[in-house]
Short mmCIF file of C-alpha atoms in Angstrom, two decimals:
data_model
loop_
_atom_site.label_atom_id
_atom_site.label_comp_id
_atom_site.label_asym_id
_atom_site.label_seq_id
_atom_site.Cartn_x
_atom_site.Cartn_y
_atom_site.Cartn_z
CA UNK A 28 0.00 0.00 0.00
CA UNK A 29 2.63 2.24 0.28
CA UNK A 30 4.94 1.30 -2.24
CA UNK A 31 1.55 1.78 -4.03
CA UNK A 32 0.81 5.61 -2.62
CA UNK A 33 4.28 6.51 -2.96
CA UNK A 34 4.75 5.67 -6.79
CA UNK A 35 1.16 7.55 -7.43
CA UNK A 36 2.78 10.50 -5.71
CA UNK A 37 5.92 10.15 -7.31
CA UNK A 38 3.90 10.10 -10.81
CA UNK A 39 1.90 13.04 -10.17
CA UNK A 40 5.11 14.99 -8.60
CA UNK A 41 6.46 14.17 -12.36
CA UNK A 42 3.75 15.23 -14.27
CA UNK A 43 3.53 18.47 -12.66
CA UNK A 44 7.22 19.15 -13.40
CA UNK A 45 6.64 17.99 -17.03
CA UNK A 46 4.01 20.17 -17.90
CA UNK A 47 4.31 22.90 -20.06
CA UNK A 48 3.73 26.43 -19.55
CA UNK A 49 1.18 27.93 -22.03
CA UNK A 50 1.39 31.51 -22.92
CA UNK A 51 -1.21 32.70 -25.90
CA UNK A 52 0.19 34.46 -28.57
CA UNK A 53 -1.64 37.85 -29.66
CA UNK A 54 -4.24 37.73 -32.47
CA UNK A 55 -2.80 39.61 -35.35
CA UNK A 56 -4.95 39.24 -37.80
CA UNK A 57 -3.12 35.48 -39.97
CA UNK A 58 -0.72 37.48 -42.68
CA UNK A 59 -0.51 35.76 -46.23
CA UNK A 60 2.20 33.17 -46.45
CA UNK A 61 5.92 33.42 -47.19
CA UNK A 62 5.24 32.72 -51.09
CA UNK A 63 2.83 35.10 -50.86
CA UNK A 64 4.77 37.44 -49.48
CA UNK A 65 7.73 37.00 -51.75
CA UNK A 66 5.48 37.77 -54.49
CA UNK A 67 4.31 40.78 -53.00
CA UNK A 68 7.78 41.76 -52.13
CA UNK A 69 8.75 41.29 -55.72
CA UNK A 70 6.33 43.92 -56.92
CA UNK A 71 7.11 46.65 -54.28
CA UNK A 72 8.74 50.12 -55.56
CA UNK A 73 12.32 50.37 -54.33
CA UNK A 74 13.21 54.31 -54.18
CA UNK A 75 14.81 56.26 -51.39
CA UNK A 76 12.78 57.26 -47.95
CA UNK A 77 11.92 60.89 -48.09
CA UNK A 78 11.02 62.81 -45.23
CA UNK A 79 10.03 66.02 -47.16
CA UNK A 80 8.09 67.74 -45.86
CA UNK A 81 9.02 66.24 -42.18
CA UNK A 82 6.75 63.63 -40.51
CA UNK A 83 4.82 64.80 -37.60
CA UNK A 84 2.74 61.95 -36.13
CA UNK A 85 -0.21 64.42 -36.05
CA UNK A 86 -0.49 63.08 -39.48
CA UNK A 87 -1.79 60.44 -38.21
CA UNK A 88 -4.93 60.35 -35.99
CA UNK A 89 -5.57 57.65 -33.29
CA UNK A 90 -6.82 56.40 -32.03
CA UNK A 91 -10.84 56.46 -33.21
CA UNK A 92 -14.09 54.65 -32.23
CA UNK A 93 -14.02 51.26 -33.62
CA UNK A 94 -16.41 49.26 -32.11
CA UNK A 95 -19.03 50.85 -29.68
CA UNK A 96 -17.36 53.11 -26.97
CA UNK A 97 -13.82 51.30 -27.88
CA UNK A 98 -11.39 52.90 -29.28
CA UNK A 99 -8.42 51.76 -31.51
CA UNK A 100 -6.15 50.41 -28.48
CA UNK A 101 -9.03 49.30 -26.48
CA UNK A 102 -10.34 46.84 -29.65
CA UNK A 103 -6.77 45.55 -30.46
CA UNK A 104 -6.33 44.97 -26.17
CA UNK A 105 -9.46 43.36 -25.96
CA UNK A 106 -8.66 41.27 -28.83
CA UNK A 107 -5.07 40.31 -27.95
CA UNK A 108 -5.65 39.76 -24.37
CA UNK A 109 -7.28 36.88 -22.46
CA UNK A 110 -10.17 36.78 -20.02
CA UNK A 111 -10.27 41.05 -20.79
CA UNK A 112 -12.64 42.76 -18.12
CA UNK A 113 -13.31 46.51 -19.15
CA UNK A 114 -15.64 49.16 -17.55
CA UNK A 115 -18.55 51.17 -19.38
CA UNK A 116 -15.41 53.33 -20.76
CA UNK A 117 -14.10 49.89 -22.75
CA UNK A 118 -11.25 50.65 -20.49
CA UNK A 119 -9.12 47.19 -19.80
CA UNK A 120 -9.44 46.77 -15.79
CA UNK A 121 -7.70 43.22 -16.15
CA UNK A 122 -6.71 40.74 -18.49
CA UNK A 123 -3.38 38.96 -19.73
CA UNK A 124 -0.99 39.90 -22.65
CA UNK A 125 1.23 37.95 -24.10
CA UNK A 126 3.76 39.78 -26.43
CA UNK A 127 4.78 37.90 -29.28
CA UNK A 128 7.95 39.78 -29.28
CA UNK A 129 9.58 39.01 -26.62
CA UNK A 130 7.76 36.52 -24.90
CA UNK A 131 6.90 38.26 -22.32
CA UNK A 132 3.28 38.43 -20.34
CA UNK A 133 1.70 41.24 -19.02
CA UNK A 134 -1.34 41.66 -16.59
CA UNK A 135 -1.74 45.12 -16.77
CA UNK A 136 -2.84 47.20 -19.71
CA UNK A 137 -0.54 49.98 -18.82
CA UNK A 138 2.41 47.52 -19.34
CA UNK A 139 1.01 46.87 -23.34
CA UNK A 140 1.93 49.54 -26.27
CA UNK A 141 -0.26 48.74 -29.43
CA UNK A 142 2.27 48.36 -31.90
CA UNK A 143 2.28 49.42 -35.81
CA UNK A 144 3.67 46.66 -37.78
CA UNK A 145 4.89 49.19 -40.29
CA UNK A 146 5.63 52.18 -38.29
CA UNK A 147 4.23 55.58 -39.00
CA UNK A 148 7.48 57.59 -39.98
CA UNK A 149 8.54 54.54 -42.07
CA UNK A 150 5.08 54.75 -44.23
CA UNK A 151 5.25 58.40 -44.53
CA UNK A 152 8.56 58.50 -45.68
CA UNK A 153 7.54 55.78 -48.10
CA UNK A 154 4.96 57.56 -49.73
CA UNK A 155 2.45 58.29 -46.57
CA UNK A 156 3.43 62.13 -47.16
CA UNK A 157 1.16 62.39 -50.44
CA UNK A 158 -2.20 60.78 -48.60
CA UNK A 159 -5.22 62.73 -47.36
CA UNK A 160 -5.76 62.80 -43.94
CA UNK A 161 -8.41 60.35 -44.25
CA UNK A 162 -6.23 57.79 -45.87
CA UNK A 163 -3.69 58.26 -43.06
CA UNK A 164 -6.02 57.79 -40.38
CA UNK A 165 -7.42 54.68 -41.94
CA UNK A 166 -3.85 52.91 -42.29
CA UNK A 167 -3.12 54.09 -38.14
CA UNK A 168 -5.87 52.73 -36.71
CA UNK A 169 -6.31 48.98 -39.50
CA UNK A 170 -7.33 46.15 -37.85
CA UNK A 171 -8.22 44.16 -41.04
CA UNK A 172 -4.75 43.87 -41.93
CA UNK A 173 -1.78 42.39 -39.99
CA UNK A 174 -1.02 45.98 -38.59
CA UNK A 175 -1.18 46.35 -34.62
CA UNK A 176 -0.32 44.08 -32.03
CA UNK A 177 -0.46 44.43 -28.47
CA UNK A 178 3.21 43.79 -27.22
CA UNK A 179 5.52 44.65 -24.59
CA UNK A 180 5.81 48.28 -24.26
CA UNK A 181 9.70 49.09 -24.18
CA UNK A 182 10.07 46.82 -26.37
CA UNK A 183 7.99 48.77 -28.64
CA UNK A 184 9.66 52.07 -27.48
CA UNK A 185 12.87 50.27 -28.76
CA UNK A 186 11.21 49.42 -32.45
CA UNK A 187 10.56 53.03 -32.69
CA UNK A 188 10.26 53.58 -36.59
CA UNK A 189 12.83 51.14 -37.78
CA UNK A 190 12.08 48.98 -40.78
CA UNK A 191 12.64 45.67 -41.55
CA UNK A 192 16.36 46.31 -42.25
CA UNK A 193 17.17 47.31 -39.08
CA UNK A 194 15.00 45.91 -36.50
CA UNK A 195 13.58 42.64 -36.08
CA UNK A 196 11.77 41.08 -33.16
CA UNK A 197 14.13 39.63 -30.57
CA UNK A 198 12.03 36.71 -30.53
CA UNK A 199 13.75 34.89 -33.90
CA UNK A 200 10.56 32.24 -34.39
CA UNK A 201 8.32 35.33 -34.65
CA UNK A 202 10.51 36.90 -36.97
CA UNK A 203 8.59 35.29 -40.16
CA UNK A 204 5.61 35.85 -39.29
CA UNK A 205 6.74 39.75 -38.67
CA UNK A 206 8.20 40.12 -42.30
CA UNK A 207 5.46 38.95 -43.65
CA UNK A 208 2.79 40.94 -42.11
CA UNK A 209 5.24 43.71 -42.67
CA UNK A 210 5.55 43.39 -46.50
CA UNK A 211 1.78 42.40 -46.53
CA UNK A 212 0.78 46.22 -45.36
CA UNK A 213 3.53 47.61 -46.93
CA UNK A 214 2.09 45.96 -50.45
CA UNK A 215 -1.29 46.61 -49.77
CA UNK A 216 -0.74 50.15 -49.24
CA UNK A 217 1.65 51.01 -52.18
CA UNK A 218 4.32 51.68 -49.86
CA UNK A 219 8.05 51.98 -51.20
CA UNK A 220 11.17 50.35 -49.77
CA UNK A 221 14.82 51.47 -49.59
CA UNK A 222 17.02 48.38 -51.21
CA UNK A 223 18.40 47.56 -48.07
CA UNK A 224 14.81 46.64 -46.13
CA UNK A 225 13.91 44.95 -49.44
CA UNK A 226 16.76 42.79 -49.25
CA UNK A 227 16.28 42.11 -45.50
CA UNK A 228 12.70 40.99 -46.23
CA UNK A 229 13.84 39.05 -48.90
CA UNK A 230 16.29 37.04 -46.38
CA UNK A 231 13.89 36.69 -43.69
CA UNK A 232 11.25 35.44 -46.12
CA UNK A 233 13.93 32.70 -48.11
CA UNK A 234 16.27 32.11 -44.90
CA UNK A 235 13.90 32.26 -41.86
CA UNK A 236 10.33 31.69 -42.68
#
C-alpha cells in the first residue's frame, strides 16, 4: 500500500514538473504566407525614404471609435488579451498579454503599447506624405490587416520607426511571421522600400520563414 501511494505520488510529482507552460500568442490578424509574401515583395517600388516635408505623427490620428465606446487600443487589447474585463469606458481593468515579441506576459494594460507593424514615420517616408488625412487615419488605426499588435511596451519604445532592415523582433521564431505581415501592409498600401529593407525581407522570407 505504500509502495503503491508513494509511486502515485511520485507520478503526479512528475507530471507536474513535465508540464508545459502555455502563454497565448496575440491575435494579429493570420498574414498571407511566405510565397505570398515573396510575391508581394517582388512587386514593391524600391526608391529612397523621403522625409520632405518632415513627418509629424499628427499626421496620423488615433486612435478612433471602432467598435461601440472602444477605441483603436481598447479593440486591439481586448482582442489580444485573455479573459479582458473593461468598464462602461471599454477601459481594460484586467486581463493577460502575451507579447509575441519578446515573450513576455503582461497583466496590466498599462504595461502593453499597441504596436504598428509598419511604423508611422517609415510609411510616410515611403509615400504616406502624399495621402489625405483620411487615408492616413485609416492605415493608423487597420485592424483588417496584420497591422497592430499588443506587445511589450519598451520593447515597442525600442522598435521606434525602424524597418525591416534594421529591427527585427528579438524573438527569432516570430521573426517570419513579422516580415510577412510587414511586407503584406507595406504591399497593400503602395508603400516603397529602400534596397536595403527589401533585401532584408527578402532574407527573412527565403532564410527564416
Amino acid at each position: 500500500m505504500g509502495l503503491t501511494v508513494g509511486f502515485c505520488l511520485l507520478l503526479a510529482a512528475g507530471s507536474a514538473i513535465a508540464a508545459p507552460i502555455i502563454q497565448r500568442r496575440g491575435n494579429l490578424p493570420e498574414p498571407v504566407s511566405a510565397a505570398t509574401a515573396l510575391s508581394y515583395l517582388s512587386s514593391i517600388t524600391v526608391a529612397a525614404e523621403s522625409n520632405s516635408p518632415a513627418y509629424s505623427r499628427d499626421y496620423f490620428p488615433t486612435w478612433i471609435t471602432i467598435s461601440g465606446a472602444c477605441n483603436t487600443r481598447e479593440y486591439v487589447l481586448k482582442r489580444d488579451g485573455v479573459s479582458v474585463q473593461t468598464d462602461s469606458a471599454c477601459t481594460a481593468t484586467s486581463g493577460t498579454w502575451y507579447s509575441d515579441y519578446d515573450q513576455a506576459t503582461w497583466y496590466a494594460a498599462s504595461d502593453v503599447d499597441i504596436d504598428h507593424i509598419v511604423p508611422l514615420k517609415e510609411a510616410w517616408v515611403s509615400g504616406a506624405r502624399s495621402w489625405t488625412t483620411a487615408q492616413r487615419q485609416a492605415f493608423a488605426n487597420d485592424v483588417t490587416r496584420p497591422q497592430l499588435l499588443s506587445v511589450t511596451d519598451n520593447v515597442n519604445q525600442s522598435k521606434g520607426d525602424q524597418d525591416v532592415a534594421e529591427w527585427l523582433p528579438p524573438n527569432v521564431g516570430y521573426q517570419c511571421e513579422y516580415v510577412r505581415a510587414f511586407v503584406q501592409v507595406k504591399y497593400y498600401y503602395k508603400l516603397s522600400m529602400d534596397s536595403a529593407e527589401k533585401a532584408a525581407a527578402a532574407d527573412v522570407l527565403n532564410n527564416v520563414c
